[in-house]
C-alpha cells in the first residue's frame, strides 16, 4: 500500500491509498473554495448522561446530486470534485460538512472506488483489503490526536438509511468521548469479569459457536453470527476468533482472510430479498475499543452489519418503543434470520 497526503483548496487533508507503490498522485485541487469555518457544539444531556453534537452548518450539505455532479467522483472531463485526480483506488478526506471538528473531534469520508455505480460488494478482495488497510491506518493516525478518545469507521448504504450521496463511500468519526454504546459494552464486560472471571466477548462468541443455529459463516480466523438478542430484522456480528481491541491489533492471517469473508456477507445481504430488486440498505459499523478508557483490554473488536428492511417492500421503523424508550422489538427471530442468510450463500 502507498499513502499520499495532499491538501484541498480550502485546506482540508486528503489521502490517496493505492495498491501500487509506483502510483504518482500530484494533481492539485483547482477549485476556488473558501476556508472551512465550522463550529460544531457538543452538549451534555444531564438526564441520560450522553452527548449530542449540534452542527447547524450540515443543513447546507450536498443532498442527492445527479451522478454527473457527484462530489465523490474523480475530477475529469473538465468537472472538478472533492478528489483532484482523474482516477483513484481508495481516498480519505476531511468532511466538508463535519459533525465533529477541531477540539470536538474529526470527521472523514472514505471513498471505496472511483466507480459511481458500484457498491462495496462489487469490489474485489484486493480492493477490500486496501479499504481495511485505510481503516486501520486512519485508526492509528487519529488515535495520536490528544482530543480523540474513540474512532468509529462505518458505512451507510441506501436512501432508506438516509444516505445523501449515492457514490460508494463510508465515514470515520473520531469522537472526543466514549460513545454510549461502547460505554454500555464496557460496563457489561466489567460486570461479567467480576461475576465469572471470564471475558464477556469470549463467552458470547463461544456460546454462538456451541449452539450453532445463529452462525452465518465460520472461517479460520473470523466468525459471523446473528446475535441472540438481535435488535434489527437482519443483523450480523463479525468477530475475529482471536479477540483484539481494535483494527490495529489484527494479525496478518485475520487481515488476509477478512476481504473474502466480508464481501461474502455483503453479497448475502444483497440476495436476501430476491434478485432484481433494489439493493439492500444497510449500516456496517466497526466497534473498536476506546483508546484510554478503563477496561479497554476487555473489549472485543467486531463489525456490526444490519439492514432496516424486514421483508420485500417493508422497512423496520424506529417508532415509539424504540425511539422513545430504546426498547427494540424485532419482527424476525434471530434463528430465522441466520437461516435465511445461510441460504443466501454464493453458489
CSV table of C-alpha atoms in Angstrom, one decimal:
chain,number,residue,atom,x,y,z
A,1,UNK,CA,0.0,0.0,0.0
A,2,UNK,CA,1.1,3.5,-0.8
A,3,UNK,CA,-0.3,6.5,1.0
A,4,UNK,CA,-0.1,10.0,-0.5
A,5,UNK,CA,-1.1,13.1,1.5
A,6,UNK,CA,-2.2,16.4,-0.1
A,7,UNK,CA,-4.4,19.4,0.7
A,8,UNK,CA,-7.6,20.5,-0.9
A,9,UNK,CA,-8.2,24.1,-1.9
A,10,UNK,CA,-9.8,25.0,1.4
A,11,UNK,CA,-7.0,23.4,3.5
A,12,UNK,CA,-8.6,20.1,4.3
A,13,UNK,CA,-6.4,17.0,4.2
A,14,UNK,CA,-6.9,14.3,1.5
A,15,UNK,CA,-5.2,10.9,1.5
A,16,UNK,CA,-4.8,8.6,-1.5
A,17,UNK,CA,-4.4,4.9,-0.7
A,18,UNK,CA,-3.1,2.9,-3.7
A,19,UNK,CA,-2.3,-0.7,-4.3
A,20,UNK,CA,0.7,0.0,-6.5
A,21,UNK,CA,3.8,1.6,-4.9
A,22,UNK,CA,4.7,3.4,-8.1
A,23,UNK,CA,1.5,5.4,-8.3
A,24,UNK,CA,2.0,9.1,-8.5
A,25,UNK,CA,-0.6,11.5,-7.0
A,26,UNK,CA,0.3,15.1,-7.8
A,27,UNK,CA,-3.0,16.6,-9.1
A,28,UNK,CA,-3.9,19.9,-7.5
A,29,UNK,CA,-7.3,21.0,-6.4
A,30,UNK,CA,-8.1,23.8,-8.8
A,31,UNK,CA,-11.4,24.9,-7.3
A,32,UNK,CA,-11.9,28.2,-5.6
A,33,UNK,CA,-13.1,27.3,-2.1
A,34,UNK,CA,-13.5,29.5,1.0
A,35,UNK,CA,-11.8,28.1,4.1
A,36,UNK,CA,-14.0,25.7,6.1
A,37,UNK,CA,-15.5,27.5,9.1
A,38,UNK,CA,-17.5,25.1,11.1
A,39,UNK,CA,-18.2,25.2,14.8
A,40,UNK,CA,-20.0,22.0,15.9
A,41,UNK,CA,-21.1,22.2,19.5
A,42,UNK,CA,-21.1,19.3,21.9
A,43,UNK,CA,-23.9,19.4,24.5
A,44,UNK,CA,-24.2,17.1,27.5
A,45,UNK,CA,-27.6,15.6,28.3
A,46,UNK,CA,-27.9,15.7,32.2
A,47,UNK,CA,-30.7,13.2,32.2
A,48,UNK,CA,-29.2,10.5,30.0
A,49,UNK,CA,-25.5,11.3,30.5
A,50,UNK,CA,-24.7,11.2,26.8
A,51,UNK,CA,-23.5,13.8,24.4
A,52,UNK,CA,-25.3,15.5,21.4
A,53,UNK,CA,-23.4,17.2,18.6
A,54,UNK,CA,-25.2,20.3,17.3
A,55,UNK,CA,-24.0,21.1,13.8
A,56,UNK,CA,-26.3,23.6,12.1
A,57,UNK,CA,-24.0,24.0,9.1
A,58,UNK,CA,-24.9,20.5,8.0
A,59,UNK,CA,-28.2,21.8,6.8
A,60,UNK,CA,-26.5,23.1,3.7
A,61,UNK,CA,-24.6,19.9,2.8
A,62,UNK,CA,-24.8,18.4,-0.7
A,63,UNK,CA,-28.1,16.4,-1.0
A,64,UNK,CA,-28.5,13.6,-3.5
A,65,UNK,CA,-26.9,15.3,-6.6
A,66,UNK,CA,-27.3,13.6,-10.0
A,67,UNK,CA,-24.4,11.3,-10.9
A,68,UNK,CA,-22.9,13.9,-13.2
A,69,UNK,CA,-22.5,16.3,-10.2
A,70,UNK,CA,-21.3,13.8,-7.6
A,71,UNK,CA,-18.6,15.3,-5.4
A,72,UNK,CA,-17.0,11.9,-4.7
A,73,UNK,CA,-16.3,11.0,-8.4
A,74,UNK,CA,-12.8,11.9,-9.6
A,75,UNK,CA,-12.1,15.2,-11.4
A,76,UNK,CA,-12.2,14.6,-15.1
A,77,UNK,CA,-13.7,15.9,-18.4
A,78,UNK,CA,-13.5,19.5,-17.1
A,79,UNK,CA,-15.5,18.8,-13.9
A,80,UNK,CA,-13.8,19.4,-10.6
A,81,UNK,CA,-14.8,17.4,-7.5
A,82,UNK,CA,-13.5,16.7,-4.0
A,83,UNK,CA,-10.9,14.3,-5.5
A,84,UNK,CA,-8.4,16.2,-7.7
A,85,UNK,CA,-7.1,13.2,-9.5
A,86,UNK,CA,-8.8,11.7,-12.6
A,87,UNK,CA,-9.0,8.2,-11.0
A,88,UNK,CA,-8.3,6.6,-7.7
A,89,UNK,CA,-8.3,3.4,-5.7
A,90,UNK,CA,-9.3,4.5,-2.2
A,91,UNK,CA,-9.4,8.1,-0.9
A,92,UNK,CA,-9.9,9.5,2.6
A,93,UNK,CA,-10.5,13.2,3.2
A,94,UNK,CA,-11.8,15.6,5.8
A,95,UNK,CA,-15.5,16.1,5.6
A,96,UNK,CA,-16.5,19.5,4.3
A,97,UNK,CA,-19.7,19.4,6.5
A,98,UNK,CA,-18.4,17.7,9.6
A,99,UNK,CA,-20.4,16.8,12.7
A,100,UNK,CA,-17.2,17.0,14.7
A,101,UNK,CA,-14.2,19.3,14.1
A,102,UNK,CA,-11.2,20.8,15.9
A,103,UNK,CA,-11.3,20.2,19.7
A,104,UNK,CA,-14.5,18.3,19.3
A,105,UNK,CA,-13.0,15.6,17.1
A,106,UNK,CA,-12.8,15.0,13.4
A,107,UNK,CA,-15.0,13.5,10.6
A,108,UNK,CA,-13.6,11.9,7.4
A,109,UNK,CA,-15.1,10.5,4.2
A,110,UNK,CA,-13.8,7.2,2.8
A,111,UNK,CA,-14.4,6.6,-0.9
A,112,UNK,CA,-14.1,2.9,-1.7
A,113,UNK,CA,-13.8,3.2,-5.5
A,114,UNK,CA,-14.0,5.8,-8.3
A,115,UNK,CA,-16.8,3.9,-9.9
A,116,UNK,CA,-20.0,5.8,-9.0
A,117,UNK,CA,-22.3,2.9,-9.8
A,118,UNK,CA,-20.5,0.2,-7.8
A,119,UNK,CA,-21.0,-0.9,-4.3
A,120,UNK,CA,-18.7,-2.4,-1.7
A,121,UNK,CA,-20.0,-5.8,-2.5
A,122,UNK,CA,-18.8,-5.3,-6.1
A,123,UNK,CA,-15.2,-4.8,-5.1
A,124,UNK,CA,-12.6,-7.4,-5.5
A,125,UNK,CA,-10.7,-8.8,-2.5
A,126,UNK,CA,-7.6,-6.7,-3.3
A,127,UNK,CA,-9.6,-3.5,-3.1
A,128,UNK,CA,-11.4,-4.6,0.0
A,129,UNK,CA,-8.0,-5.3,1.7
A,130,UNK,CA,-6.9,-1.8,0.7
A,131,UNK,CA,-10.0,-0.4,2.4
A,132,UNK,CA,-9.2,-2.4,5.5
A,133,UNK,CA,-5.7,-1.0,5.4
A,134,UNK,CA,-7.0,2.5,5.1
A,135,UNK,CA,-9.4,2.0,8.1
A,136,UNK,CA,-6.5,0.7,10.1
A,137,UNK,CA,-4.2,3.5,9.2
A,138,UNK,CA,-6.8,6.1,10.0
A,139,UNK,CA,-7.5,4.5,13.4
A,140,UNK,CA,-3.8,4.7,14.2
A,141,UNK,CA,-3.3,8.3,13.0
A,142,UNK,CA,-6.5,9.6,14.7
A,143,UNK,CA,-5.5,7.7,18.0
A,144,UNK,CA,-2.5,10.0,18.2
A,145,UNK,CA,-4.7,13.2,18.4
A,146,UNK,CA,-5.0,14.2,22.0
A,147,UNK,CA,-8.6,15.2,21.7
A,148,UNK,CA,-9.7,11.8,20.3
A,149,UNK,CA,-11.0,9.0,22.6
A,150,UNK,CA,-12.5,6.6,20.1
A,151,UNK,CA,-12.6,6.0,16.3
A,152,UNK,CA,-15.7,4.7,14.6
A,153,UNK,CA,-15.4,3.5,10.9
A,154,UNK,CA,-18.8,2.9,9.3
A,155,UNK,CA,-20.8,2.8,6.0
A,156,UNK,CA,-24.4,3.8,5.5
A,157,UNK,CA,-25.8,2.4,2.2
A,158,UNK,CA,-29.2,3.3,0.7
A,159,UNK,CA,-31.6,6.2,0.6
A,160,UNK,CA,-33.7,4.4,3.2
A,161,UNK,CA,-30.8,4.7,5.7
A,162,UNK,CA,-30.6,8.5,4.9
A,163,UNK,CA,-27.6,8.5,2.6
A,164,UNK,CA,-27.3,11.8,0.8
A,165,UNK,CA,-24.6,10.8,-1.7
A,166,UNK,CA,-25.0,7.7,-3.9
A,167,UNK,CA,-21.3,7.1,-4.6
A,168,UNK,CA,-20.0,4.1,-2.6
A,169,UNK,CA,-18.4,5.6,0.5
A,170,UNK,CA,-18.2,5.4,4.2
A,171,UNK,CA,-17.2,7.7,7.0
A,172,UNK,CA,-14.9,7.8,10.0
A,173,UNK,CA,-15.8,9.7,13.2
A,174,UNK,CA,-13.1,10.5,15.7
A,175,UNK,CA,-15.0,11.1,18.9
A,176,UNK,CA,-13.6,13.2,21.8
A,177,UNK,CA,-15.6,11.0,24.2
A,178,UNK,CA,-16.5,7.3,24.5
A,179,UNK,CA,-19.7,6.6,22.6
A,180,UNK,CA,-22.7,5.5,24.8
A,181,UNK,CA,-23.0,2.1,23.1
A,182,UNK,CA,-19.3,1.4,23.9
A,183,UNK,CA,-19.7,2.5,27.5
A,184,UNK,CA,-22.6,0.0,27.9
A,185,UNK,CA,-20.5,-2.8,26.5
A,186,UNK,CA,-17.5,-1.9,28.7
A,187,UNK,CA,-19.8,-1.9,31.8
A,188,UNK,CA,-21.3,-5.2,30.8
A,189,UNK,CA,-17.8,-6.7,30.2
A,190,UNK,CA,-16.5,-5.4,33.6
A,191,UNK,CA,-19.6,-6.9,35.4
A,192,UNK,CA,-19.2,-10.2,33.6
A,193,UNK,CA,-15.5,-10.4,34.5
A,194,UNK,CA,-16.3,-9.7,38.2
A,195,UNK,CA,-19.1,-12.3,38.2
A,196,UNK,CA,-17.5,-15.1,36.3
A,197,UNK,CA,-13.8,-14.4,35.9
A,198,UNK,CA,-14.1,-14.7,32.2
A,199,UNK,CA,-14.1,-12.3,29.2
A,200,UNK,CA,-17.6,-11.3,28.0
A,201,UNK,CA,-16.8,-11.1,24.3
A,202,UNK,CA,-15.0,-14.5,24.5
A,203,UNK,CA,-18.1,-16.1,26.1
A,204,UNK,CA,-20.5,-14.5,23.6
A,205,UNK,CA,-18.5,-16.0,20.7
A,206,UNK,CA,-18.1,-19.3,22.5
A,207,UNK,CA,-21.9,-19.6,23.0
A,208,UNK,CA,-22.7,-18.9,19.4
A,209,UNK,CA,-20.1,-21.5,18.2
A,210,UNK,CA,-21.5,-24.1,20.6
A,211,UNK,CA,-25.2,-23.5,19.8
A,212,UNK,CA,-24.5,-23.1,16.1
A,213,UNK,CA,-28.1,-22.2,14.9
A,214,UNK,CA,-27.3,-18.5,14.6
A,215,UNK,CA,-23.9,-18.8,12.9
A,216,UNK,CA,-24.0,-17.5,9.4
A,217,UNK,CA,-20.4,-18.0,8.3
A,218,UNK,CA,-17.4,-19.6,10.0
A,219,UNK,CA,-13.9,-19.2,8.6
A,220,UNK,CA,-10.4,-19.9,10.0
A,221,UNK,CA,-10.0,-16.5,11.6
A,222,UNK,CA,-13.5,-14.9,11.6
A,223,UNK,CA,-16.9,-16.0,12.7
A,224,UNK,CA,-20.2,-14.2,11.7
A,225,UNK,CA,-23.5,-14.8,13.6
A,226,UNK,CA,-26.8,-13.2,14.2
A,227,UNK,CA,-26.8,-12.2,17.9
A,228,UNK,CA,-29.1,-13.9,20.3
A,229,UNK,CA,-30.9,-10.7,21.1
A,230,UNK,CA,-30.6,-9.0,17.6
A,231,UNK,CA,-32.2,-5.6,17.5
A,232,UNK,CA,-32.6,-5.4,13.8
A,233,UNK,CA,-34.5,-7.8,11.3
A,234,UNK,CA,-31.3,-9.0,9.8
A,235,UNK,CA,-28.2,-8.3,11.8
A,236,UNK,CA,-24.8,-10.0,11.8
A,237,UNK,CA,-21.9,-9.5,14.1
A,238,UNK,CA,-18.5,-10.4,12.7
A,239,UNK,CA,-15.7,-11.2,15.2
A,240,UNK,CA,-12.1,-12.2,14.8
A,241,UNK,CA,-11.6,-15.6,16.5
A,242,UNK,CA,-8.7,-14.1,18.4
A,243,UNK,CA,-10.1,-11.2,20.4
A,244,UNK,CA,-8.4,-7.9,19.9
A,245,UNK,CA,-9.4,-4.4,21.0
A,246,UNK,CA,-9.2,-2.6,17.6
A,247,UNK,CA,-8.2,-2.8,14.0
A,248,UNK,CA,-4.6,-2.1,14.7
A,249,UNK,CA,-4.2,-5.3,16.6
A,250,UNK,CA,-5.4,-7.7,13.9
A,251,UNK,CA,-2.8,-10.3,12.9
A,252,UNK,CA,-1.7,-10.8,9.3
A,253,UNK,CA,-3.8,-14.0,8.9
A,254,UNK,CA,-7.0,-12.3,10.0
A,255,UNK,CA,-6.3,-9.3,7.7
A,256,UNK,CA,-5.7,-11.7,4.8
A,257,UNK,CA,-9.0,-13.6,5.4
A,258,UNK,CA,-11.2,-10.6,6.1
A,259,UNK,CA,-11.9,-9.4,2.5
A,260,UNK,CA,-13.4,-12.7,1.3
A,261,UNK,CA,-15.5,-13.1,4.4
A,262,UNK,CA,-16.8,-9.5,4.5
A,263,UNK,CA,-17.6,-9.5,0.7
A,264,UNK,CA,-19.5,-12.7,1.1
A,265,UNK,CA,-21.6,-11.3,3.9
A,266,UNK,CA,-22.4,-8.2,1.9
A,267,UNK,CA,-23.4,-10.3,-1.1
A,268,UNK,CA,-25.7,-12.4,1.0
A,269,UNK,CA,-27.4,-9.3,2.3
A,270,UNK,CA,-28.0,-8.3,-1.3
A,271,UNK,CA,-29.5,-11.7,-2.1
A,272,UNK,CA,-31.8,-11.7,0.9
A,273,UNK,CA,-34.8,-10.2,-0.8
A,274,UNK,CA,-34.5,-11.8,-4.2
A,275,UNK,CA,-32.6,-11.0,-7.4
A,276,UNK,CA,-33.5,-8.0,-9.5
A,277,UNK,CA,-34.9,-6.0,-6.5
A,278,UNK,CA,-33.5,-2.8,-5.1
A,279,UNK,CA,-30.2,-3.1,-3.2
A,280,UNK,CA,-30.5,-3.9,0.4
A,281,UNK,CA,-30.0,-0.8,2.6
A,282,UNK,CA,-27.6,-1.4,5.4
A,283,UNK,CA,-25.3,0.0,8.1
A,284,UNK,CA,-21.9,-1.5,8.5
A,285,UNK,CA,-20.1,-0.4,11.7
A,286,UNK,CA,-16.8,-1.2,13.2
A,287,UNK,CA,-16.9,-1.3,17.1
A,288,UNK,CA,-13.4,-0.6,18.4
A,289,UNK,CA,-12.2,-0.1,22.0
A,290,UNK,CA,-11.7,3.5,23.1
A,291,UNK,CA,-8.0,4.4,23.5
A,292,UNK,CA,-7.8,5.4,27.1
A,293,UNK,CA,-10.9,4.2,28.9
A,294,UNK,CA,-10.8,1.7,31.8
A,295,UNK,CA,-11.5,-1.8,30.7
A,296,UNK,CA,-10.1,-1.3,27.2
A,297,UNK,CA,-8.4,-4.7,27.4
A,298,UNK,CA,-11.7,-6.5,27.9
A,299,UNK,CA,-13.2,-5.1,24.7
A,300,UNK,CA,-13.6,-7.2,21.6
A,301,UNK,CA,-13.3,-5.6,18.1
A,302,UNK,CA,-16.3,-6.6,15.9
A,303,UNK,CA,-18.2,-5.4,12.9
A,304,UNK,CA,-22.0,-5.0,13.1
A,305,UNK,CA,-23.9,-5.3,9.8
A,306,UNK,CA,-27.6,-4.8,9.7
A,307,UNK,CA,-30.5,-3.7,7.5
A,308,UNK,CA,-33.7,-1.9,8.3
A,309,UNK,CA,-35.5,-3.9,5.6
A,310,UNK,CA,-37.6,-6.7,7.3
A,311,UNK,CA,-39.3,-8.0,4.1
A,312,UNK,CA,-39.6,-7.1,0.4
A,313,UNK,CA,-41.1,-3.6,0.4
A,314,UNK,CA,-41.2,-3.3,4.2
A,315,UNK,CA,-38.9,-1.4,6.4
A,316,UNK,CA,-38.3,-1.5,10.2
A,317,UNK,CA,-39.1,1.9,11.6
A,318,UNK,CA,-37.9,3.1,14.9
A,319,UNK,CA,-41.2,4.1,16.3
A,320,UNK,CA,-42.5,4.7,19.9
A,321,UNK,CA,-40.9,1.9,21.9
A,322,UNK,CA,-37.5,2.1,20.1
A,323,UNK,CA,-37.2,5.9,19.7
A,324,UNK,CA,-38.9,6.8,22.9
A,325,UNK,CA,-37.6,4.2,25.3
A,326,UNK,CA,-34.8,2.5,23.4
A,327,UNK,CA,-36.6,-0.9,23.7
A,328,UNK,CA,-36.3,-2.7,20.4
A,329,UNK,CA,-39.0,-5.0,19.0
A,330,UNK,CA,-37.7,-7.4,16.4
A,331,UNK,CA,-40.2,-8.9,13.9
A,332,UNK,CA,-37.7,-11.6,12.6
A,333,UNK,CA,-36.5,-14.3,15.1
A,334,UNK,CA,-32.6,-14.3,15.0
A,335,UNK,CA,-32.6,-18.0,14.3
A,336,UNK,CA,-34.8,-17.5,11.2
A,337,UNK,CA,-32.6,-14.6,10.1
A,338,UNK,CA,-29.5,-16.7,10.4
A,339,UNK,CA,-31.1,-19.5,8.4
A,340,UNK,CA,-32.1,-17.0,5.6
A,341,UNK,CA,-28.5,-15.7,5.5
A,342,UNK,CA,-27.0,-19.2,5.3
A,343,UNK,CA,-29.4,-20.0,2.4
A,344,UNK,CA,-28.2,-16.8,0.6
A,345,UNK,CA,-24.6,-18.2,0.3
A,346,UNK,CA,-22.8,-17.8,-3.0
A,347,UNK,CA,-23.3,-20.7,-5.4
